[in-house]
Short mmCIF file of C-alpha atoms and ligand atoms in Angstrom, two decimals:
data_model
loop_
_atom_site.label_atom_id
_atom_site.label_comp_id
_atom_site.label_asym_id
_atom_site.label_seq_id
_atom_site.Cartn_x
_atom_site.Cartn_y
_atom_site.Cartn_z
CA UNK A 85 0.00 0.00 0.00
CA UNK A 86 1.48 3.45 -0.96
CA UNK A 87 2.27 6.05 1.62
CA UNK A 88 0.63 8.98 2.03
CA UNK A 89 2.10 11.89 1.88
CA UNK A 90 2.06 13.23 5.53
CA UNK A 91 3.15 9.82 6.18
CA UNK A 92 0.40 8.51 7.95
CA UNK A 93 -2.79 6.13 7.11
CA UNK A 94 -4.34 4.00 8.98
CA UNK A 95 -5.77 0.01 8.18
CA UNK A 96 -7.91 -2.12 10.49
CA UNK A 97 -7.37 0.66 13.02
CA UNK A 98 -3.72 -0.19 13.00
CA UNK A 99 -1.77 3.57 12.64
CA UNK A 100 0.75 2.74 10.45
CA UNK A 101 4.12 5.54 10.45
CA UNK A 102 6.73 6.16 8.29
CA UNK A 103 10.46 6.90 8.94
CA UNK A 104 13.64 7.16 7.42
CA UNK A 105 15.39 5.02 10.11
CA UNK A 106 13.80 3.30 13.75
CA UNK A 107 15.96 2.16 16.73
CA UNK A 108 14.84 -0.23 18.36
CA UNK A 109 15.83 0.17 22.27
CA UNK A 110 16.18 3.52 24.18
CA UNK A 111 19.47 2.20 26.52
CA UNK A 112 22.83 3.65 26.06
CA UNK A 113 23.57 2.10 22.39
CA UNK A 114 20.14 3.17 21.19
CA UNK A 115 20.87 6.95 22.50
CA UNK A 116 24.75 6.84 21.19
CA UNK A 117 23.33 6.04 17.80
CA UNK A 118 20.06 8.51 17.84
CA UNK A 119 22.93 11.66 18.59
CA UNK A 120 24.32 10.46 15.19
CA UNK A 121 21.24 10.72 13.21
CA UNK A 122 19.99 13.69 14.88
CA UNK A 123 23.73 15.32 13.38
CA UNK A 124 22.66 13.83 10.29
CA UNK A 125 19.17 15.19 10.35
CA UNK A 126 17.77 11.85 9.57
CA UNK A 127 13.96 11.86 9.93
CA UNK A 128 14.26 8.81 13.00
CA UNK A 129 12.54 7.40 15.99
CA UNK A 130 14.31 5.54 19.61
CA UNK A 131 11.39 3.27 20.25
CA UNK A 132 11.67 1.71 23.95
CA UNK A 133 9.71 -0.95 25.81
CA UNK A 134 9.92 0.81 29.33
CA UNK A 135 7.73 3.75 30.61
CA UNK A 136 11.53 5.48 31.93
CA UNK A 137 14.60 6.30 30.63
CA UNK A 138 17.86 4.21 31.38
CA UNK A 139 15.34 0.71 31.78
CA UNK A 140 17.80 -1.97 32.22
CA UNK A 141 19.93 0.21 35.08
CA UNK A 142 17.29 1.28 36.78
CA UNK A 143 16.35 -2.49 37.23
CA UNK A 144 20.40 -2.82 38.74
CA UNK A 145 20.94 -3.52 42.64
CA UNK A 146 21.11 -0.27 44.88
CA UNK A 147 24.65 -0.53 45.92
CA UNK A 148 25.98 -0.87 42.14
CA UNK A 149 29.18 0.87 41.38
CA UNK A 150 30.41 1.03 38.03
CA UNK A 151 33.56 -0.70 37.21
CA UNK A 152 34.23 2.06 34.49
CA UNK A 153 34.85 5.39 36.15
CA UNK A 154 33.14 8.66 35.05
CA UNK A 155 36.51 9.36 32.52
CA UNK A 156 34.99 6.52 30.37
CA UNK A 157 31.76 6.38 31.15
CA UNK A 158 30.48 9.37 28.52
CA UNK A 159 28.68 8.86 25.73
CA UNK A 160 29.31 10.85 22.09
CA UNK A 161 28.72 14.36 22.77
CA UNK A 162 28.42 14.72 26.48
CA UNK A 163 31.02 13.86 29.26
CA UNK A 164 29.63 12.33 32.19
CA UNK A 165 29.66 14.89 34.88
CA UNK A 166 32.62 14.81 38.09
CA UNK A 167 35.45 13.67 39.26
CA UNK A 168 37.07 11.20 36.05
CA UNK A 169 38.73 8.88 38.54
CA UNK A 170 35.38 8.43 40.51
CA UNK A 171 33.06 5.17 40.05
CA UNK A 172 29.54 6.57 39.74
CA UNK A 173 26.57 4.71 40.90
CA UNK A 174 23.26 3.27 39.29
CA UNK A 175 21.53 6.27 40.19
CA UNK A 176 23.98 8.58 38.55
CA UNK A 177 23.88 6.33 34.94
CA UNK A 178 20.48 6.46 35.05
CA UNK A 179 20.43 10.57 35.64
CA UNK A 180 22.90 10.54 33.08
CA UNK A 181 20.88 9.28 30.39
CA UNK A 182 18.12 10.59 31.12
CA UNK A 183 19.71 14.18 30.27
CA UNK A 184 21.40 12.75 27.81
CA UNK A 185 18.06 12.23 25.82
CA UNK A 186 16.63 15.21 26.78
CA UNK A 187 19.55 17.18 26.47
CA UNK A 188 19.78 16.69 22.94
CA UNK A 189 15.98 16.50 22.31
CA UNK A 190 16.45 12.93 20.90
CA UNK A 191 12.87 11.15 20.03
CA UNK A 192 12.73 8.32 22.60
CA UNK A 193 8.92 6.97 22.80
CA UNK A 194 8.57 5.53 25.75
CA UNK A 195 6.27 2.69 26.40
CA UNK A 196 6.38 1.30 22.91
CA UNK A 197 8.12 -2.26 22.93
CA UNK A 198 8.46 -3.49 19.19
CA UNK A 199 7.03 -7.05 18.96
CA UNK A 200 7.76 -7.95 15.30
CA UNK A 201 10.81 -6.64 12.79
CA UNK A 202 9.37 -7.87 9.31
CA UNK A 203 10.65 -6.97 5.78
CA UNK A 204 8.69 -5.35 3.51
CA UNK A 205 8.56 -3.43 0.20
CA UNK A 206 12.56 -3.15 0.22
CA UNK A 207 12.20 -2.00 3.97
CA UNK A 208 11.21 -3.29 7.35
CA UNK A 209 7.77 -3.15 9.12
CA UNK A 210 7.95 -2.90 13.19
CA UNK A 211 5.22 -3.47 15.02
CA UNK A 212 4.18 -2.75 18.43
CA UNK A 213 0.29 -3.51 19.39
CA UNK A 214 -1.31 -0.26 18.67
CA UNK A 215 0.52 1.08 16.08
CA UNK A 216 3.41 -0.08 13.08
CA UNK A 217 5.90 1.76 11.55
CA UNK A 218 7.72 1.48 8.05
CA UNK A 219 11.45 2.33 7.58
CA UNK A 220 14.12 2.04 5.17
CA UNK A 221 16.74 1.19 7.97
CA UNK A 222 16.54 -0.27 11.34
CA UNK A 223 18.85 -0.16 14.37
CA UNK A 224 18.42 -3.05 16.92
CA UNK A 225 19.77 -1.55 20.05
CA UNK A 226 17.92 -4.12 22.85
CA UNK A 227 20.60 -4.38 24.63
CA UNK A 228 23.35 -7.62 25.75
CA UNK A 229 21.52 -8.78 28.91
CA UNK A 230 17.86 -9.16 28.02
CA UNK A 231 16.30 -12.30 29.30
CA UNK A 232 17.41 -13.52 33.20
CA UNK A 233 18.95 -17.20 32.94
CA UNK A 234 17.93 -19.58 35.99
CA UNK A 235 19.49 -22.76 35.86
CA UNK A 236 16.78 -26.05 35.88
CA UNK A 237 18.00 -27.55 39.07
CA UNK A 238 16.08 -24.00 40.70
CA UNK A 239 13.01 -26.04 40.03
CA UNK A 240 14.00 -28.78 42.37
CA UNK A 241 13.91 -25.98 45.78
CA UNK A 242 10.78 -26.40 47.95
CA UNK A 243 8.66 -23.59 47.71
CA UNK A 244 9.78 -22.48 51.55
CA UNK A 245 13.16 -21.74 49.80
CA UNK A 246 13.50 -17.85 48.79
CA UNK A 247 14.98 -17.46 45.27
CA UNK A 248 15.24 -15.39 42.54
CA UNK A 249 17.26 -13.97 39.72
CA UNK A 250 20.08 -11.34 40.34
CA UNK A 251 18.31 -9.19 38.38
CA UNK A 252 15.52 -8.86 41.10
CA UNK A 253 18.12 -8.63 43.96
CA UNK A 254 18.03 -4.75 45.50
CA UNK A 255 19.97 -5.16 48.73
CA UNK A 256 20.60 -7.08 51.85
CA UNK A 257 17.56 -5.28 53.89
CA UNK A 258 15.26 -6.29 51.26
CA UNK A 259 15.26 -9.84 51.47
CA UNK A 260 14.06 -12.59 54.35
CA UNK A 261 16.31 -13.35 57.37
CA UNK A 262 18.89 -16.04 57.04
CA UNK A 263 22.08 -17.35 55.37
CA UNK A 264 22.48 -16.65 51.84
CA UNK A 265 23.53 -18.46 48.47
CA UNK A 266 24.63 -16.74 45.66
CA UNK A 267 25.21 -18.43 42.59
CA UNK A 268 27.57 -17.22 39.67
CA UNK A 269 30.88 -16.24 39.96
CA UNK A 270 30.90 -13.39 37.51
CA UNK A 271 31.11 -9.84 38.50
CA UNK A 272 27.46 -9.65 40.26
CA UNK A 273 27.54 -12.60 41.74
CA UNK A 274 31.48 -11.84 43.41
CA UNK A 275 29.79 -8.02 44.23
CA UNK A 276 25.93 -9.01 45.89
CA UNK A 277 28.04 -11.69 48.32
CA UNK A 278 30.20 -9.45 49.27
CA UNK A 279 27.69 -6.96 50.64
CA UNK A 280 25.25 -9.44 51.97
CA UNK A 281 28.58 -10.52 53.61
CA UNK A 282 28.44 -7.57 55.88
CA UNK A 283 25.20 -8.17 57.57
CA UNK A 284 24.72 -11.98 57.19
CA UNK A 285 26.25 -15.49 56.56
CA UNK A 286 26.82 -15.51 52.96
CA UNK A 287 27.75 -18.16 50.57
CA UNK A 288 29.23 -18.34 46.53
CA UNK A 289 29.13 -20.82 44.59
CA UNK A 290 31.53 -20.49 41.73
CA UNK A 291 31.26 -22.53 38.49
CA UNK A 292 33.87 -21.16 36.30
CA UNK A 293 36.41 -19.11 37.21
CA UNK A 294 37.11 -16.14 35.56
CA UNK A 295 40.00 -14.03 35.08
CA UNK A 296 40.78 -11.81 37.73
CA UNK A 297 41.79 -8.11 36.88
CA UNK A 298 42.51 -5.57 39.49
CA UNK A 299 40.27 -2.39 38.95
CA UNK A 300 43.59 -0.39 39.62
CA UNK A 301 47.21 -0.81 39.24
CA UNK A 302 49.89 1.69 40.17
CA UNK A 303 47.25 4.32 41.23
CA UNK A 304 45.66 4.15 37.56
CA UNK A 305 42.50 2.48 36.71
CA UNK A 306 42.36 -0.53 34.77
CA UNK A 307 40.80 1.14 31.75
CA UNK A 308 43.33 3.62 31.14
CA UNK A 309 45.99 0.42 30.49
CA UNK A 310 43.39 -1.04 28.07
CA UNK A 311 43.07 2.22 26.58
CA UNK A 312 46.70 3.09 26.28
CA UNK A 313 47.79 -0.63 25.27
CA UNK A 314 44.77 -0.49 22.93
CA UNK A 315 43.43 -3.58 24.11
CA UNK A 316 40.20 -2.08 24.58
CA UNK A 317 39.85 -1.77 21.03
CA UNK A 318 41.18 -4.94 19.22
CA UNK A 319 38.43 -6.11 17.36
CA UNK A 320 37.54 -10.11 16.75
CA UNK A 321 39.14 -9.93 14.18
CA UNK A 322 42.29 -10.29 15.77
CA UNK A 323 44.28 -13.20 17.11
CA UNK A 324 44.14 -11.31 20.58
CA UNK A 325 40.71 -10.22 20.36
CA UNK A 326 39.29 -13.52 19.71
CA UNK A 327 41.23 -15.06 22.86
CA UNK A 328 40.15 -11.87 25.45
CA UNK A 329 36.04 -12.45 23.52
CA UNK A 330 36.14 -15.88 24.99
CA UNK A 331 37.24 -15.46 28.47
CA UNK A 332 35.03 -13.61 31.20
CA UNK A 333 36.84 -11.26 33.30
CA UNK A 334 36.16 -10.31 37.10
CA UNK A 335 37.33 -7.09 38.03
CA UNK A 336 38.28 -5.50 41.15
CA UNK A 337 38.20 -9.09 43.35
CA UNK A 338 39.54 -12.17 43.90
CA UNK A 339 38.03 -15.94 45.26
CA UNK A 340 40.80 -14.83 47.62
CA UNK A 341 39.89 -11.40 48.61
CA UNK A 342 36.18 -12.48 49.26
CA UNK A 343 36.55 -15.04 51.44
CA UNK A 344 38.31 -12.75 53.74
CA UNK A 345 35.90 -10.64 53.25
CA UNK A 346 33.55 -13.67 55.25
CA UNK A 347 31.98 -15.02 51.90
CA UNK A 348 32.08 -19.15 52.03
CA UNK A 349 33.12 -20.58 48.80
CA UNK A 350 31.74 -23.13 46.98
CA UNK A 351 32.23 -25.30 43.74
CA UNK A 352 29.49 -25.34 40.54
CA UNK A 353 26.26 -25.91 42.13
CA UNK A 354 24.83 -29.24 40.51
CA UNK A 355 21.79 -30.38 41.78
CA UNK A 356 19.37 -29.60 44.12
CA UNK A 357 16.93 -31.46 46.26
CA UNK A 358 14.47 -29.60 49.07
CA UNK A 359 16.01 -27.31 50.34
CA UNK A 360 19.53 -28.82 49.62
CA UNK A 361 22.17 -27.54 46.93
CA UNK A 362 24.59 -29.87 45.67
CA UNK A 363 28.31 -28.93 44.55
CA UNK A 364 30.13 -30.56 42.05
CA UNK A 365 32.83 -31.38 44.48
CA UNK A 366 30.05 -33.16 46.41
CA UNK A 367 29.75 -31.00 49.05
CA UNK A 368 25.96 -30.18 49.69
CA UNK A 369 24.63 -26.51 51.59
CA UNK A 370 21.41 -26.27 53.40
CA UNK A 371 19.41 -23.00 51.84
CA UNK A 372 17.14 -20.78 53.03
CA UNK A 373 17.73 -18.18 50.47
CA UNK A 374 19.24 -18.06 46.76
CA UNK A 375 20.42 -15.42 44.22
CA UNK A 376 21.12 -17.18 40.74
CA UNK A 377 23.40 -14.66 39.44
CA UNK A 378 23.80 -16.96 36.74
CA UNK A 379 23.67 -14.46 33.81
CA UNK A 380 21.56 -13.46 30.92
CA UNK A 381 20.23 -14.34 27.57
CA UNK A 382 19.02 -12.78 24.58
CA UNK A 383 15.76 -12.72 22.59
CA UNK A 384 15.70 -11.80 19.09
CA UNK A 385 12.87 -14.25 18.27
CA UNK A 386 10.92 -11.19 17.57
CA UNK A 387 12.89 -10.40 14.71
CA UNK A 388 11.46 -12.19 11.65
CA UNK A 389 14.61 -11.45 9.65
CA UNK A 390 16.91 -14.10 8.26
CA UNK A 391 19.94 -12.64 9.84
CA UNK A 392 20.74 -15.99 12.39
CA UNK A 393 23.16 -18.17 12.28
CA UNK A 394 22.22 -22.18 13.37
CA UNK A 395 22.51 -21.59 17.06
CA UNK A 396 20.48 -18.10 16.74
CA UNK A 397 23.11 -15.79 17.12
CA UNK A 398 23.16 -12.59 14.74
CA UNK A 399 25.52 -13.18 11.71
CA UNK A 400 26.83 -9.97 11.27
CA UNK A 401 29.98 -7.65 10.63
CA UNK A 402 30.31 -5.33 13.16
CA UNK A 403 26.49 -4.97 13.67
CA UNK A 404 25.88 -4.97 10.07
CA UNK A 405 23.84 -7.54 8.98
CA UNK A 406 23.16 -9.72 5.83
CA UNK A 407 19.96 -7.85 5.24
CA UNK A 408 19.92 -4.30 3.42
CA UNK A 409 19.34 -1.46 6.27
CA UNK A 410 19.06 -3.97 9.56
CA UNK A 411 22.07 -3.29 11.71
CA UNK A 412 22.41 -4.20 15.71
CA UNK A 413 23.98 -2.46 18.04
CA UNK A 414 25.28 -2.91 21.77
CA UNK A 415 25.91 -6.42 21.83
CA UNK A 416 28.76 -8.04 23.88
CA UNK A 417 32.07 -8.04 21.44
CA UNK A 418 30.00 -6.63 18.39
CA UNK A 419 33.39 -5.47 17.38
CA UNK A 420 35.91 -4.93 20.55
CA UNK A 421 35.28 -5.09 24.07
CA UNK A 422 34.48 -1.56 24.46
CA UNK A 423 31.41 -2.47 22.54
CA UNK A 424 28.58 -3.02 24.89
CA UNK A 425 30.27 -0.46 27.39
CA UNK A 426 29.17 2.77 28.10
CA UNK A 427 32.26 4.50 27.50
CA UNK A 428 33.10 2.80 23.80
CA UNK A 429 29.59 2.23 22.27
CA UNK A 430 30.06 5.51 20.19
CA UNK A 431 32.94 3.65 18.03
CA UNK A 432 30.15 1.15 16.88
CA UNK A 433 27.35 3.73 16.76
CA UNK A 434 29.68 5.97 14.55
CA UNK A 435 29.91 2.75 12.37
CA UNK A 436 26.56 2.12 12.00
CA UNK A 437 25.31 5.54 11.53
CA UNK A 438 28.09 6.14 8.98
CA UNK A 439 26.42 3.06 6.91
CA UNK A 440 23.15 4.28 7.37
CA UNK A 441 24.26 7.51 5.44
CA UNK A 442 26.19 5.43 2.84
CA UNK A 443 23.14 3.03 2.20
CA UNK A 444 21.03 5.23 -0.17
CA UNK A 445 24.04 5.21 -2.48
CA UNK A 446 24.37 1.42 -2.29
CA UNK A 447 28.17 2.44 -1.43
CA UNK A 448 29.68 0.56 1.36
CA UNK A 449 31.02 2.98 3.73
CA UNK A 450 34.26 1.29 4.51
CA UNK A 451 34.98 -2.72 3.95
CA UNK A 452 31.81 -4.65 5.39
CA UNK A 453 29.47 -2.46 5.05
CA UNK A 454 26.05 -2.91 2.93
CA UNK A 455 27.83 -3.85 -0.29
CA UNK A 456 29.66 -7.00 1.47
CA UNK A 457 26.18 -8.47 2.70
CA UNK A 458 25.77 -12.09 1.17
CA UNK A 459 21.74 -12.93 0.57
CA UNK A 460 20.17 -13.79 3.63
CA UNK A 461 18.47 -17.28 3.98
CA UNK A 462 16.71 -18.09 7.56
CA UNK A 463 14.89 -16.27 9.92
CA UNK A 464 15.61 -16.72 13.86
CA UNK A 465 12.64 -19.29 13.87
CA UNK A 466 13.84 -21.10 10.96
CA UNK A 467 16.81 -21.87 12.65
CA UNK A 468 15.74 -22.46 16.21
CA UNK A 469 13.33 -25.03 14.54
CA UNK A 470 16.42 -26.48 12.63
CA UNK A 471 18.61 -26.38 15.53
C1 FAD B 716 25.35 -5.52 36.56
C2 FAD B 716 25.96 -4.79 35.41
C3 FAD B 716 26.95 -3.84 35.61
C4 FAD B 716 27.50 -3.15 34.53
N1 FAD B 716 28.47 -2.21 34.77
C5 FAD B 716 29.00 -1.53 33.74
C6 FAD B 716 30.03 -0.54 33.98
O1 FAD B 716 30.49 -0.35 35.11
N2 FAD B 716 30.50 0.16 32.92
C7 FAD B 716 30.04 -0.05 31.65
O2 FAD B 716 30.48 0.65 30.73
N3 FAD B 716 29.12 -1.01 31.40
C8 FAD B 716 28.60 -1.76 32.40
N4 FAD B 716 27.66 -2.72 32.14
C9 FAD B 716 27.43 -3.13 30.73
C10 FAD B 716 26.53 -2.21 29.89
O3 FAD B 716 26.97 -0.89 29.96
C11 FAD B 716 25.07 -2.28 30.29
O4 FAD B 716 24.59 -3.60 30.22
C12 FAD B 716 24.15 -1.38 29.44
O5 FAD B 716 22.89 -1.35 30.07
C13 FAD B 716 23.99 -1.83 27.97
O6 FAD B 716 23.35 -0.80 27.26
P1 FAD B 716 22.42 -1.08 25.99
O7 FAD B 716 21.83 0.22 25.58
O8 FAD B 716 23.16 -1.85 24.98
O9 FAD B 716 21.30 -2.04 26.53
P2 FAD B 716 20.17 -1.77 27.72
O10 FAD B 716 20.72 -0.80 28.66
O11 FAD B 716 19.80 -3.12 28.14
O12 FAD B 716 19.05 -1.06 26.87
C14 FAD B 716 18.22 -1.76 25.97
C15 FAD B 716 16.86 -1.13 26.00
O13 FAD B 716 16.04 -1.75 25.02
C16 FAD B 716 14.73 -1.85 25.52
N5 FAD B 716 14.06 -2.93 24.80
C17 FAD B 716 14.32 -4.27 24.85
N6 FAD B 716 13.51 -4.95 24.01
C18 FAD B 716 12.73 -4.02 23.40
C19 FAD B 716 11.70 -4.08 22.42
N7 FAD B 716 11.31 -5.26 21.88
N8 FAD B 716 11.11 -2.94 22.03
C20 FAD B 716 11.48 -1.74 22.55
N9 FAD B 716 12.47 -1.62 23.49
C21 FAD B 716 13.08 -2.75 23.90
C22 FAD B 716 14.90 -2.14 27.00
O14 FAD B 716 13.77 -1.74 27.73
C23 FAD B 716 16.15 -1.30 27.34
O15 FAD B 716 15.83 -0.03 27.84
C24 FAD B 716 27.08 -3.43 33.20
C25 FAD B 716 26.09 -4.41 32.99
C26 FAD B 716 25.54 -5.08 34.08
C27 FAD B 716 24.50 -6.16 33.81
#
C-alpha cells in the first residue's frame, strides 16, 4: 500500500508511520546512535519498551558501582559529569541518560516495545500492538543482557526456599532473614556476596572461574591500560581479540579477597533437592535463600529477519547484517570489548550511523558495510526449529 504523503494512514485501526530510520531500544547504544542521526538530520525514531529512561539500570541492585569510572563512562557528545577517577553509581547512569536524551531532544517513545521486525517493500515493518511503523533502515539496540537465565536444578527448591534472579536482587535489607547463596561467579555474583557478607552469613558458589583483573594498578584504573595498550579496542578480528572475547573477566576481586571478606566458597552448584544444593565437588549446603546470578540471555525471536546463524546468534559484521538497512547495536564483542560499554559504544554507533548515510548510495562505507552483505536465507525461527 502506498504512503501517504504526511506519512500517515491508517488500516484495520492499525496507525501505520513512516520513517527514514527506527531504533529499536532507548538504553545507552540506542541513544549513542540517535545523537548520530539527529547530526545527520535523519527523519528517525528511539522506540523503547519501558515507561523510563535508562530501563535496564534502573532495574540494577542499589549498591551498584560502576567498574568504568566517570573518565569513560560518557557517551558521544556529552562527558559524564565529576570527578574522572570516581566510580559513579546506578543512580547517577540512570540521571545521566536521562539528560542525555533530553539534552539533545532525541525522540525516545517511551512505552512502545516493538514485537515484530518484518521486511517489507525493500524495507522493514515494526510493530508494536497499537501502532506499526515502516522504515528504510533499522537499528536493533535491545541491549546484551535481556532475558534472566535460571538454571533447571532452581526447580527442584521447595517452595519455603527464597529465590530469585540477580536481576531482582536490590539489597541485603530487602530480602528474608537467614544465610544466603549466591550463585555465579561473575562480576554480580562476586559483588551481591560481598555486601550481603556484611550483615549476614553468605555463601558463593563459583562454576567457572574467571580471570581476575585488578580495577587499579599503580594508582591508575584498569581502563586507562586497556586504553593506552589499545586492548580495549582490538576487534575479533584479531588473534588477541578472539582469545580476550572468549574469556570472562572479574574485576576489582579475587576468590581470595572475598573469602576474607567472610563469603564461604563453593564449587558449581549441581543439583538440588528440598532445600539442599549440591556442589560438584560433592559437598551439599542447606538454603534458606538463593540469588542465581547466573547471567543473561538474549531474545531476538521477535525479529522475523533471516539474519541468524544455526545456534540463533546474529551473523553480522560489526552490527551490520546480511539484510539491506538492519544493523544491531550494543551487543557483547560486536566489534571490541568496548562495545557493549558505556564509554566505547560511540565507536560502533559511529559505524553504524556512517552506513546508514552510505546506504542510499548502495556504497559501502568502509569494507563490510552494505555492499559485502551475502543474501540472507533463515529467519531466527527457521533456525531455532532447525537447531
Ligand atoms: C550488573 C551490570 C553492571 C554493569 N556495569 C558496567 C560498567 O560499570 N561500565 C560499563 O560501561 N558497562 C557496564 N555494564 C554493561 C553495559 O553498559 C550495560 O549492560 C548497558 O545497560 C547496555 O546498554 P544497551 O543500551 O546496549 O542495553 P540496555 O541498557 O539493556 O538497553 C536496551 C533497551 O532496550 C529496551 N528494549 C528491549 N527490548 C525491546 C523491544 N522489543 N522494544 C522496545 N524496546 C526494547 C529495554 O527496555 C532497554 O531499555 C554493566 C552491565 C551489568 C548487567
Amino acid at each position: 500500500m502506498p504512503i501517504p504523503a504526511n506519512g500517515r494512514y491508517s488500516t484495520d485501526s492499525t496507525l501505520t508511520e513512516r520513517r527514514e530510520v527506527i531504533v529499536v531500544g532507548g538504553g545507552q547504544a540506542g541513544l549513542a546512535i540517535g545523537y548520530f542521526l539527529a547530526q545527520q538530520g535523519r527523519d528517525f525514531t528511539i522506540l523503547e519498551a519501558a515507561e523510563e529512561p535508562a530501563a535496564a539500570w534502573r532495574e540494577r541492585w542499589d549498591s551498584l558501582r560502576l567498574f568504568t569510572p566517570e573518565r569513560y563512562n560518557s557517551l558521544p557528545g556529552r562527558p559524564f559529569p565529576g570527578d574522572p577517577d570516581r566510580y559513579p553509581g546506578r543512580d547517577e547512569v540512570v540521571a545521566y541518560l536521562a539528560d542525555y536524551a533530553r539534552g539533545f531532544g532525541l525522540p525516545v517513545e517511551l512505552g512502545s516495545r516493538v514485537l515484530s521486525i518484518r521486511m517489507a517493500d525493500g524495507g522493514y515493518l515494526v510493530e508494536l500492538d497499537d501502532r506499526t511503523y515502516e522504515a528504510d533502515q533499522v537499528v536493533v539496540a535491545t541491549g546484551p543482557f535481556q532475558v534472566p537465565f535460571v538454571p533447571a536444578i532452581a526447580e527442584r527448591l521447595d517452595p519455603e526456599v527464597v529465590q530469585f534472579h540477580s536481576s531482582a536482587y536490590r539489597s541485603p535489607q530487602a530480602m528474608p532473614e537467614g544465610p544466603v547463596l549466591v550463585v555465579g561467579g561473575g562480576n554480580t555474583g562476586f559483588q551481591i556476596a560481598k555486601e550481603i557478607s556484611d550483615s549476614r552469613e553468605a555463601h558463593l558458589s563459583i562454576g567457572s572461574r574467571q580471570m581476575p583483573l585488578p580495577q587499579r594498578i599503580l594508582g591508575r584504573d584498569l581502563f586507562w591500560y586497556l586504553e593506552a595498550t589499545g586492548l580495549i579496542r582490538k576487534t575479533t578480528a584479531s588473534r588477541i581479540g578472539r582469545r580476550l572475547s572468549g574469556r570472562d573477566t572479574l574485576i576489582g576481586s579475587t576468590p581470595r579477597a572475598l573469602r576474607r571478606h567472610g563469603v564461604k566458597l563453593h564449587a558449581r552448584a549441581v543439583d538440588a533437592a528440598g532445600s539442599t544444593v549440591s556442589f560438584s565437588d560433592g559437598t551439599k549446603l542447606d538454603v534458606r535463600n538463593v540469588i542465581w546470578a547466573t547471567g543473561f540471555r538474549v531474545d531476538h525471536s521477535w525479529i522475523d529477519v533471516p539474519v541468524f546463524d544455526e545456534s540463533g546468534r546474529v551473523a553480522h559484521q560489526r552490527g551490520v547484517t546480511e539484510s539491506p538497512g538492519l544493523y544491531f547495536l550494543g551487543l557483547t564483542w560486536q566489534h571490541t570489548r568496548g562495545s557493549a560499554l558505556l564509554g566505547w559504544v560511540k565507536d560502533d554507533a559511529g559505524y553504524i550511523a556512517r552506513q546508514i548515510g552510505a546506504f542510499r548510495s548502495g556504497q559501502p562505507d568502509e569494507a563490510g558495510g552494505p555492499g559485502a552483505r551475502r543474501s540472507p536465507d533463515l529467519t531466527y525461527r527457521d533456525r531455532r526449529r532447525a537447531a
